[in-house]
Amino acid sequence: MRFDILTIFPDFFGSPLKQSILGKAIEKGLIDVGIHNIRDFALDKHNTTDDSPYGGGDGMVMKVEPIVRAVEAVKGSRKSEVKVILTTPQGRQLNQQIAAELAQSSNLIIICGRYEGVDERVKELVVDMEVSIGDYVLGGGEIPALVIVDAVTRLVPGVLGSDMSARDDSFSEGLLEYPQYTRPESFRGLTVPDILLSGNHQKIKNWRRRESIKRTLERRPDLLEKAQLTEEEKKAIKN
Ligand SMILES: C[S@@+](CC[C@H](N)C(=O)[O-])C[C@H]1O[C@@H](n2cnc3c(N)ncnc32)[C@H](O)[C@@H]1O
């Protein structure tokens, strides 16, 4: 899977893309990430990428031409279908389902806004989907772009050590994940639940499922409406 990130701060991405799961996914050739400086697509000798807003007001707006030219250049270099994402607090809020949807694409272009955002015509001309990472405003789209790349990459086949790891993650089946423990068995009087030391895989599986449902009910009851539950589990929740 190929990601192309359009930004005016290309250096932002150096270290995060070298670490841990993302670094290994790139090393193994499971994903590929291109970083493109929007300034390289500006039309004037000063490589201007922003200007003051029509109608007045504070701040600057990212210009339409450099972004559209950058998207078209990247699209032109790809053979398979390309989906263009604009990072914006006004977009669809990213969740595990959207990440899974995006992981089906072979090419994603992610546009990072700055200042007051991008000229509205960028959306009309080249954007397929507007994505927000939450109801707060960040200084730029670089962190949201990394969030999208990270969330999607985990779902690309072969990226995680075991294909099961992503399946058990919170939200994958509409539930939060069960509590996790590792050594030592006891720490400051807090012990690991006996069942996890029992070696009985079926009982452990059942316990994890129950804990997952319990935790979701306590912390995110809204998720349970869409979760895949058995009739027995639905009854247990009501009681
Ligand atoms: C300061 S924000 C602009 C916010 C814009 N004036 C508004 O109120 O919608 C600059 C850029 O950061 C990015 N950004 C900020 N918050 C974001 C969020 N929650 N999700 C995704 N992108 C975000 C977008 O690329 C945006 O164009």
PDB file of C-alpha atoms and ligand atoms in Angstrom:
ATOM      1  CA  MET A   1       0.000   0.000   0.000  1.00  0.00           C
ATOM      2  CA  ARG A   2       1.296   3.452  -0.901  1.00  0.00           C
ATOM      3  CA  PHE A   3       0.742   6.681   1.062  1.00  0.00           C
ATOM      4  CA  ASP A   4       1.667  10.086  -0.379  1.00  0.00           C
ATOM      5  CA  ILE A   5       1.657  12.962   2.081  1.00  0.00           C
ATOM      6  CA  LEU A   6       1.468  16.554   0.824  1.00  0.00           C
ATOM      7  CA  THR A   7       2.829  19.065   3.337  1.00  0.00           C
ATOM      8  CA  ILE A   8       4.776  22.288   3.673  1.00  0.00           C
ATOM      9  CA  PHE A   9       6.758  20.678   6.531  1.00  0.00           C
ATOM     10  CA  PRO A  10       8.305  17.532   5.006  1.00  0.00           C
ATOM     11  CA  ASP A  11      10.874  17.205   7.814  1.00  0.00           C
ATOM     12  CA  PHE A  12       8.051  16.530  10.256  1.00  0.00           C
ATOM     13  CA  PHE A  13       7.839  12.900   9.109  1.00  0.00           C
ATOM     14  CA  GLY A  14      11.479  11.763   9.310  1.00  0.00           C
ATOM     15  CA  SER A  15      11.583  10.136  12.725  1.00  0.00           C
ATOM     16  CA  PRO A  16       7.996   8.801  13.142  1.00  0.00           C
ATOM     17  CA  LEU A  17       8.233   6.830   9.919  1.00  0.00           C
ATOM     18  CA  LYS A  18      11.444   5.148  11.034  1.00  0.00           C
ATOM     19  CA  GLN A  19      10.139   3.787  14.348  1.00  0.00           C
ATOM     20  CA  SER A  20       8.482   0.561  15.438  1.00  0.00           C
ATOM     21  CA  ILE A  21       5.600  -0.858  13.386  1.00  0.00           C
ATOM     22  CA  LEU A  22       5.676   1.859  10.698  1.00  0.00           C
ATOM     23  CA  GLY A  23       9.449   1.604  10.299  1.00  0.00           C
ATOM     24  CA  LYS A  24       9.283  -2.187   9.991  1.00  0.00           C
ATOM     25  CA  ALA A  25       6.320  -2.079   7.578  1.00  0.00           C
ATOM     26  CA  ILE A  26       8.315   0.231   5.302  1.00  0.00           C
ATOM     27  CA  GLU A  27      11.465  -1.900   5.647  1.00  0.00           C
ATOM     28  CA  LYS A  28       9.520  -5.034   4.692  1.00  0.00           C
ATOM     29  CA  GLY A  29       7.947  -3.254   1.701  1.00  0.00           C
ATOM     30  CA  LEU A  30       4.405  -3.731   3.058  1.00  0.00           C
ATOM     31  CA  ILE A  31       3.789  -0.002   2.870  1.00  0.00           C
ATOM     32  CA  ASP A  32       5.580   2.799   1.123  1.00  0.00           C
ATOM     33  CA  VAL A  33       5.341   6.477   2.111  1.00  0.00           C
ATOM     34  CA  GLY A  34       6.193   9.418  -0.166  1.00  0.00           C
ATOM     35  CA  ILE A  35       6.531  12.892   1.345  1.00  0.00           C
ATOM     36  CA  HIS A  36       5.978  15.798  -1.055  1.00  0.00           C
ATOM     37  CA  ASN A  37       6.664  19.451  -0.352  1.00  0.00           C
ATOM     38  CA  ILE A  38       3.682  21.493  -1.559  1.00  0.00           C
ATOM     39  CA  ARG A  39       6.090  24.416  -2.081  1.00  0.00           C
ATOM     40  CA  ASP A  40       7.629  22.534  -5.010  1.00  0.00           C
ATOM     41  CA  PHE A  41       4.299  22.938  -6.815  1.00  0.00           C
ATOM     42  CA  ALA A  42       3.916  26.686  -6.236  1.00  0.00           C
ATOM     43  CA  LEU A  43       3.782  28.865  -9.323  1.00  0.00           C
ATOM     44  CA  ASP A  44       5.855  31.900  -8.308  1.00  0.00           C
ATOM     45  CA  LYS A  45       9.567  32.330  -7.684  1.00  0.00           C
ATOM     46  CA  HIS A  46       9.016  32.645  -3.911  1.00  0.00           C
ATOM     47  CA  ASN A  47       7.205  29.294  -3.790  1.00  0.00           C
ATOM     48  CA  THR A  48       4.192  30.869  -2.117  1.00  0.00           C
ATOM     49  CA  THR A  49       1.672  28.397  -0.724  1.00  0.00           C
ATOM     50  CA  ASP A  50      -0.627  30.713   1.270  1.00  0.00           C
ATOM     51  CA  ASP A  51      -2.358  34.050   0.945  1.00  0.00           C
ATOM     52  CA  SER A  52      -4.742  36.258   2.901  1.00  0.00           C
ATOM     53  CA  PRO A  53      -8.439  35.308   2.904  1.00  0.00           C
ATOM     54  CA  TYR A  54     -10.926  36.945   0.540  1.00  0.00           C
ATOM     55  CA  GLY A  55     -13.407  38.926   2.610  1.00  0.00           C
ATOM     56  CA  GLY A  56     -10.751  39.780   5.201  1.00  0.00           C
ATOM     57  CA  GLY A  57     -10.103  38.263   8.597  1.00  0.00           C
ATOM     58  CA  ASP A  58      -7.190  36.850  10.545  1.00  0.00           C
ATOM     59  CA  GLY A  59      -4.592  34.418   9.318  1.00  0.00           C
ATOM     60  CA  MET A  60      -3.699  32.940   5.973  1.00  0.00           C
ATOM     61  CA  VAL A  61      -5.309  30.352   3.721  1.00  0.00           C
ATOM     62  CA  MET A  62      -3.445  27.679   1.757  1.00  0.00           C
ATOM     63  CA  LYS A  63      -3.636  28.410  -1.952  1.00  0.00           C
ATOM     64  CA  VAL A  64      -5.535  26.147  -4.318  1.00  0.00           C
ATOM     65  CA  GLU A  65      -3.054  25.884  -7.237  1.00  0.00           C
ATOM     66  CA  PRO A  66      -0.010  24.313  -5.497  1.00  0.00           C
ATOM     67  CA  ILE A  67      -2.146  21.692  -3.743  1.00  0.00           C
ATOM     68  CA  VAL A  68      -4.118  20.746  -6.855  1.00  0.00           C
ATOM     69  CA  ARG A  69      -0.927  20.564  -8.915  1.00  0.00           C
ATOM     70  CA  ALA A  70       0.732  18.369  -6.255  1.00  0.00           C
ATOM     71  CA  VAL A  71      -2.253  15.999  -6.151  1.00  0.00           C
ATOM     72  CA  GLU A  72      -2.358  15.775  -9.946  1.00  0.00           C
ATOM     73  CA  ALA A  73       1.389  15.104 -10.167  1.00  0.00           C
ATOM     74  CA  VAL A  74       1.228  12.273  -7.627  1.00  0.00           C
ATOM     75  CA  LYS A  75      -1.942  10.821  -9.177  1.00  0.00           C
ATOM     76  CA  GLY A  76      -0.316  10.898 -12.602  1.00  0.00           C
ATOM     77  CA  SER A  77       2.545   8.763 -11.313  1.00  0.00           C
ATOM     78  CA  ARG A  78       0.269   5.981  -9.946  1.00  0.00           C
ATOM     79  CA  LYS A  79      -1.144   3.163 -12.024  1.00  0.00           C
ATOM     80  CA  SER A  80      -3.917   1.994  -9.675  1.00  0.00           C
ATOM     81  CA  GLU A  81      -6.811   3.930  -8.141  1.00  0.00           C
ATOM     82  CA  VAL A  82      -5.913   6.768  -5.775  1.00  0.00           C
ATOM     83  CA  LYS A  83      -8.051   8.122  -2.933  1.00  0.00           C
ATOM     84  CA  VAL A  84      -7.395  11.714  -1.843  1.00  0.00           C
ATOM     85  CA  ILE A  85      -7.913  12.626   1.806  1.00  0.00           C
ATOM     86  CA  LEU A  86      -7.960  16.121   3.232  1.00  0.00           C
ATOM     87  CA  THR A  87      -7.176  16.422   6.937  1.00  0.00           C
ATOM     88  CA  THR A  88      -9.630  18.851   8.526  1.00  0.00           C
ATOM     89  CA  PRO A  89     -11.434  19.164  11.872  1.00  0.00           C
ATOM     90  CA  GLN A  90     -14.609  19.447   9.784  1.00  0.00           C
ATOM     91  CA  GLY A  91     -14.297  15.952   8.254  1.00  0.00           C
ATOM     92  CA  ARG A  92     -15.660  12.497   9.130  1.00  0.00           C
ATOM     93  CA  GLN A  93     -14.202  11.521  12.465  1.00  0.00           C
ATOM     94  CA  LEU A  94     -11.622   8.757  12.081  1.00  0.00           C
ATOM     95  CA  ASN A  95     -12.548   5.449  13.712  1.00  0.00           C
ATOM     96  CA  GLN A  96     -11.524   1.815  13.323  1.00  0.00           C
ATOM     97  CA  GLN A  97     -14.185   1.216  10.675  1.00  0.00           C
ATOM     98  CA  ILE A  98     -12.939   4.094   8.504  1.00  0.00           C
ATOM     99  CA  ALA A  99      -9.334   2.921   9.026  1.00  0.00           C
ATOM    100  CA  ALA A 100     -10.374  -0.562   7.827  1.00  0.00           C
ATOM    101  CA  GLU A 101     -12.138   0.988   4.824  1.00  0.00           C
ATOM    102  CA  LEU A 102      -9.015   2.988   3.931  1.00  0.00           C
ATOM    103  CA  ALA A 103      -6.799  -0.083   4.343  1.00  0.00           C
ATOM    104  CA  GLN A 104      -8.596  -1.545   1.285  1.00  0.00           C
ATOM    105  CA  SER A 105      -7.123   1.184  -0.956  1.00  0.00           C
ATOM    106  CA  SER A 106      -3.832   0.728  -2.733  1.00  0.00           C
ATOM    107  CA  ASN A 107      -2.941   4.457  -2.879  1.00  0.00           C
ATOM    108  CA  LEU A 108      -3.844   7.211  -0.434  1.00  0.00           C
ATOM    109  CA  ILE A 109      -2.869  10.845  -0.867  1.00  0.00           C
ATOM    110  CA  ILE A 110      -3.143  12.821   2.383  1.00  0.00           C
ATOM    111  CA  ILE A 111      -3.204  16.630   2.255  1.00  0.00           C
ATOM    112  CA  CYS A 112      -1.937  18.466   5.347  1.00  0.00           C
ATOM    113  CA  GLY A 113      -3.491  21.885   5.865  1.00  0.00           C
ATOM    114  CA  ARG A 114      -1.906  24.712   7.879  1.00  0.00           C
ATOM    115  CA  TYR A 115      -2.930  28.237   8.958  1.00  0.00           C
ATOM    116  CA  GLU A 116      -6.706  28.758   8.591  1.00  0.00           C
ATOM    117  CA  GLY A 117      -6.966  25.693   6.372  1.00  0.00           C
ATOM    118  CA  VAL A 118      -7.104  25.225   2.601  1.00  0.00           C
ATOM    119  CA  ASP A 119      -8.967  27.135  -0.111  1.00  0.00           C
ATOM    120  CA  GLU A 120     -12.448  25.564  -0.386  1.00  0.00           C
ATOM    121  CA  ARG A 121     -11.898  24.803  -4.101  1.00  0.00           C
ATOM    122  CA  VAL A 122      -9.271  22.150  -3.201  1.00  0.00           C
ATOM    123  CA  LYS A 123     -12.131  20.068  -1.774  1.00  0.00           C
ATOM    124  CA  GLU A 124     -14.285  20.523  -4.844  1.00  0.00           C
ATOM    125  CA  LEU A 125     -11.509  19.739  -7.298  1.00  0.00           C
ATOM    126  CA  VAL A 126      -9.465  16.870  -5.883  1.00  0.00           C
ATOM    127  CA  VAL A 127     -10.627  15.598  -2.485  1.00  0.00           C
ATOM    128  CA  ASP A 128     -12.514  12.298  -2.100  1.00  0.00           C
ATOM    129  CA  MET A 129     -12.834  12.290   1.674  1.00  0.00           C
ATOM    130  CA  GLU A 130     -12.357  14.800   4.503  1.00  0.00           C
ATOM    131  CA  VAL A 131     -11.034  13.238   7.709  1.00  0.00           C
ATOM    132  CA  SER A 132     -10.877  14.636  11.231  1.00  0.00           C
ATOM    133  CA  ILE A 133      -9.010  12.932  14.074  1.00  0.00           C
ATOM    134  CA  GLY A 134     -11.229  14.466  16.769  1.00  0.00           C
ATOM    135  CA  ASP A 135     -13.168  17.479  17.939  1.00  0.00           C
ATOM    136  CA  TYR A 136     -10.221  19.775  18.635  1.00  0.00           C
ATOM    137  CA  VAL A 137      -8.114  22.027  16.430  1.00  0.00           C
ATOM    138  CA  LEU A 138      -4.428  21.331  15.801  1.00  0.00           C
ATOM    139  CA  GLY A 139      -1.919  23.661  14.174  1.00  0.00           C
ATOM    140  CA  GLY A 140      -1.596  21.501  11.062  1.00  0.00           C
ATOM    141  CA  GLY A 141      -2.509  18.302   9.280  1.00  0.00           C
ATOM    142  CA  GLU A 142       0.862  16.581   9.783  1.00  0.00           C
ATOM    143  CA  ILE A 143      -0.072  14.844  13.053  1.00  0.00           C
ATOM    144  CA  PRO A 144      -3.500  13.817  11.677  1.00  0.00           C
ATOM    145  CA  ALA A 145      -1.729  12.422   8.572  1.00  0.00           C
ATOM    146  CA  LEU A 146       0.543  10.323  10.789  1.00  0.00           C
ATOM    147  CA  VAL A 147      -2.448   9.158  12.822  1.00  0.00           C
ATOM    148  CA  ILE A 148      -4.177   8.020   9.619  1.00  0.00           C
ATOM    149  CA  VAL A 149      -1.027   6.276   8.303  1.00  0.00           C
ATOM    150  CA  ASP A 150      -0.514   4.505  11.643  1.00  0.00           C
ATOM    151  CA  ALA A 151      -4.137   3.383  12.109  1.00  0.00           C
ATOM    152  CA  VAL A 152      -4.409   2.147   8.507  1.00  0.00           C
ATOM    153  CA  THR A 153      -0.986   0.459   8.417  1.00  0.00           C
ATOM    154  CA  ARG A 154      -1.822  -1.765  11.421  1.00  0.00           C
ATOM    155  CA  LEU A 155      -4.627  -3.216   9.306  1.00  0.00           C
ATOM    156  CA  VAL A 156      -2.522  -3.960   6.227  1.00  0.00           C
ATOM    157  CA  PRO A 157      -2.069  -7.771   6.048  1.00  0.00           C
ATOM    158  CA  GLY A 158       1.311  -8.894   7.343  1.00  0.00           C
ATOM    159  CA  VAL A 159       2.118  -5.693   9.261  1.00  0.00           C
ATOM    160  CA  LEU A 160       1.342  -6.990  12.752  1.00  0.00           C
ATOM    161  CA  GLY A 161       3.233 -10.022  14.056  1.00  0.00           C
ATOM    162  CA  SER A 162       0.044 -12.016  14.362  1.00  0.00           C
ATOM    163  CA  ASP A 163      -3.058 -11.406  12.267  1.00  0.00           C
ATOM    164  CA  MET A 164      -5.032 -11.895  15.474  1.00  0.00           C
ATOM    165  CA  SER A 165      -3.504  -8.844  17.200  1.00  0.00           C
ATOM    166  CA  ALA A 166      -5.572  -6.332  15.233  1.00  0.00           C
ATOM    167  CA  ARG A 167      -8.698  -8.457  15.483  1.00  0.00           C
ATOM    168  CA  ASP A 168      -8.626  -8.295  19.295  1.00  0.00           C
ATOM    169  CA  ASP A 169      -7.853  -4.558  19.414  1.00  0.00           C
ATOM    170  CA  SER A 170     -10.424  -2.166  20.837  1.00  0.00           C
ATOM    171  CA  PHE A 171     -13.186  -1.244  18.344  1.00  0.00           C
ATOM    172  CA  SER A 172     -12.388  -4.062  15.901  1.00  0.00           C
ATOM    173  CA  GLU A 173     -15.502  -5.986  16.890  1.00  0.00           C
ATOM    174  CA  GLY A 174     -17.325  -2.997  18.304  1.00  0.00           C
ATOM    175  CA  LEU A 175     -15.945  -3.619  21.815  1.00  0.00           C
ATOM    176  CA  LEU A 176     -13.080  -2.276  23.924  1.00  0.00           C
ATOM    177  CA  GLU A 177     -10.261  -4.729  24.525  1.00  0.00           C
ATOM    178  CA  TYR A 178     -10.081  -6.812  27.724  1.00  0.00           C
ATOM    179  CA  PRO A 179      -7.476  -5.965  30.440  1.00  0.00           C
ATOM    180  CA  GLN A 180      -3.925  -7.129  29.687  1.00  0.00           C
ATOM    181  CA  TYR A 181      -1.197  -8.236  32.117  1.00  0.00           C
ATOM    182  CA  THR A 182       2.426  -9.350  31.863  1.00  0.00           C
ATOM    183  CA  ARG A 183       5.129 -10.388  34.366  1.00  0.00           C
ATOM    184  CA  PRO A 184       5.465 -10.067  37.346  1.00  0.00           C
ATOM    185  CA  GLU A 185       2.533 -12.062  38.654  1.00  0.00           C
ATOM    186  CA  SER A 186       2.245  -9.811  41.704  1.00  0.00           C
ATOM    187  CA  PHE A 187       3.228  -6.145  42.067  1.00  0.00           C
ATOM    188  CA  ARG A 188       2.579  -4.024  45.162  1.00  0.00           C
ATOM    189  CA  GLY A 189      -0.188  -6.335  46.259  1.00  0.00           C
ATOM    190  CA  LEU A 190      -1.919  -6.345  42.869  1.00  0.00           C
ATOM    191  CA  THR A 191      -2.095  -9.798  41.340  1.00  0.00           C
ATOM    192  CA  VAL A 192      -2.878 -11.098  37.886  1.00  0.00           C
ATOM    193  CA  PRO A 193      -6.365 -12.740  37.710  1.00  0.00           C
ATOM    194  CA  ASP A 194      -6.001 -16.500  38.399  1.00  0.00           C
ATOM    195  CA  ILE A 195      -7.800 -17.462  35.221  1.00  0.00           C
ATOM    196  CA  LEU A 196      -4.961 -16.034  33.101  1.00  0.00           C
ATOM    197  CA  LEU A 197      -2.503 -18.350  34.858  1.00  0.00           C
ATOM    198  CA  SER A 198      -4.740 -21.411  34.490  1.00  0.00           C
ATOM    199  CA  GLY A 199      -3.533 -22.456  31.037  1.00  0.00           C
ATOM    200  CA  ASN A 200      -7.174 -23.217  30.124  1.00  0.00           C
ATOM    201  CA  HIS A 201      -7.493 -21.486  26.754  1.00  0.00           C
ATOM    202  CA  GLN A 202     -11.271 -21.789  26.468  1.00  0.00           C
ATOM    203  CA  LYS A 203     -11.816 -20.335  29.944  1.00  0.00           C
ATOM    204  CA  ILE A 204      -9.353 -17.510  29.206  1.00  0.00           C
ATOM    205  CA  LYS A 205     -11.154 -16.759  25.944  1.00  0.00           C
ATOM    206  CA  ASN A 206     -14.530 -16.633  27.747  1.00  0.00           C
ATOM    207  CA  TRP A 207     -13.127 -14.419  30.522  1.00  0.00           C
ATOM    208  CA  ARG A 208     -11.644 -11.999  27.996  1.00  0.00           C
ATOM    209  CA  ARG A 209     -14.912 -11.782  26.123  1.00  0.00           C
ATOM    210  CA  ARG A 210     -16.839 -11.082  29.362  1.00  0.00           C
ATOM    211  CA  GLU A 211     -14.282  -8.463  30.467  1.00  0.00           C
ATOM    212  CA  SER A 212     -14.410  -6.828  27.052  1.00  0.00           C
ATOM    213  CA  ILE A 213     -18.194  -6.489  27.244  1.00  0.00           C
ATOM    214  CA  LYS A 214     -18.069  -5.327  30.894  1.00  0.00           C
ATOM    215  CA  ARG A 215     -15.460  -2.678  30.108  1.00  0.00           C
ATOM    216  CA  THR A 216     -17.369  -1.447  27.058  1.00  0.00           C
ATOM    217  CA  LEU A 217     -20.562  -1.223  29.114  1.00  0.00           C
ATOM    218  CA  GLU A 218     -18.780   0.820  31.807  1.00  0.00           C
ATOM    219  CA  ARG A 219     -16.768   3.140  29.541  1.00  0.00           C
ATOM    220  CA  ARG A 220     -18.401   3.254  26.110  1.00  0.00           C
ATOM    221  CA  PRO A 221     -21.997   1.985  26.319  1.00  0.00           C
ATOM    222  CA  ASP A 222     -22.676   3.768  23.006  1.00  0.00           C
ATOM    223  CA  LEU A 223     -20.511   1.144  21.239  1.00  0.00           C
ATOM    224  CA  LEU A 224     -22.663  -1.764  22.408  1.00  0.00           C
ATOM    225  CA  GLU A 225     -25.528  -0.789  20.148  1.00  0.00           C
ATOM    226  CA  LYS A 226     -23.510  -1.813  17.094  1.00  0.00           C
ATOM    227  CA  ALA A 227     -21.378  -4.584  18.658  1.00  0.00           C
ATOM    228  CA  GLN A 228     -21.854  -8.166  17.532  1.00  0.00           C
ATOM    229  CA  LEU A 229     -23.250  -9.894  20.619  1.00  0.00           C
ATOM    230  CA  THR A 230     -24.921 -13.260  21.149  1.00  0.00           C
ATOM    231  CA  GLU A 231     -28.495 -13.346  22.513  1.00  0.00           C
ATOM    232  CA  GLU A 232     -27.079 -14.592  25.821  1.00  0.00           C
ATOM    233  CA  GLU A 233     -24.655 -11.657  25.998  1.00  0.00           C
ATOM    234  CA  LYS A 234     -27.428  -9.178  25.196  1.00  0.00           C
ATOM    235  CA  LYS A 235     -29.527 -10.627  28.044  1.00  0.00           C
ATOM    236  CA  ALA A 236     -26.587 -10.464  30.475  1.00  0.00           C
ATOM    237  CA  ILE A 237     -26.072  -6.771  29.687  1.00  0.00           C
ATOM    238  CA  LYS A 238     -29.711  -5.942  30.397  1.00  0.00           C
ATOM    239  CA  ASN A 239     -29.525  -7.582  33.859  1.00  0.00           C
TER     240      ASN A 239
HETATM  241  C1  LIG B   1      -5.587  25.488  12.481  1.00  0.00           C
HETATM  242  S1  LIG B   1      -6.270  24.215  11.504  1.00  0.00           S
HETATM  243  C2  LIG B   1      -7.522  25.063  10.608  1.00  0.00           C
HETATM  244  C3  LIG B   1      -8.843  24.954  11.254  1.00  0.00           C
HETATM  245  C4  LIG B   1      -9.940  25.685  10.477  1.00  0.00           C
HETATM  246  N1  LIG B   1      -9.753  27.118  10.565  1.00  0.00           N
HETATM  247  C5  LIG B   1     -11.309  25.312  11.038  1.00  0.00           C
HETATM  248  O1  LIG B   1     -11.748  25.986  11.970  1.00  0.00           O
HETATM  249  O2  LIG B   1     -11.892  24.313  10.597  1.00  0.00           O
HETATM  250  C6  LIG B   1      -5.012  23.960  10.291  1.00  0.00           C
HETATM  251  C7  LIG B   1      -4.973  22.578   9.688  1.00  0.00           C
HETATM  252  O3  LIG B   1      -4.725  21.605  10.691  1.00  0.00           O
HETATM  253  C8  LIG B   1      -5.329  20.388  10.355  1.00  0.00           C
HETATM  254  N2  LIG B   1      -6.185  19.989  11.482  1.00  0.00           N
HETATM  255  C9  LIG B   1      -6.377  20.685  12.626  1.00  0.00           C
HETATM  256  N3  LIG B   1      -7.166  20.015  13.468  1.00  0.00           N
HETATM  257  C10 LIG B   1      -7.478  18.845  12.883  1.00  0.00           C
HETATM  258  C11 LIG B   1      -8.283  17.731  13.261  1.00  0.00           C
HETATM  259  N4  LIG B   1      -8.911  17.672  14.420  1.00  0.00           N
HETATM  260  N5  LIG B   1      -8.370  16.701  12.390  1.00  0.00           N
HETATM  261  C12 LIG B   1      -7.749  16.735  11.199  1.00  0.00           C
HETATM  262  N6  LIG B   1      -6.998  17.781  10.780  1.00  0.00           N
HETATM  263  C13 LIG B   1      -6.860  18.815  11.590  1.00  0.00           C
HETATM  264  C14 LIG B   1      -6.074  20.602   9.047  1.00  0.00           C
HETATM  265  O4  LIG B   1      -5.265  20.151   7.990  1.00  0.00           O
HETATM  266  C15 LIG B   1      -6.234  22.105   9.011  1.00  0.00           C
HETATM  267  O5  LIG B   1      -6.336  22.595   7.692  1.00  0.00           O
END
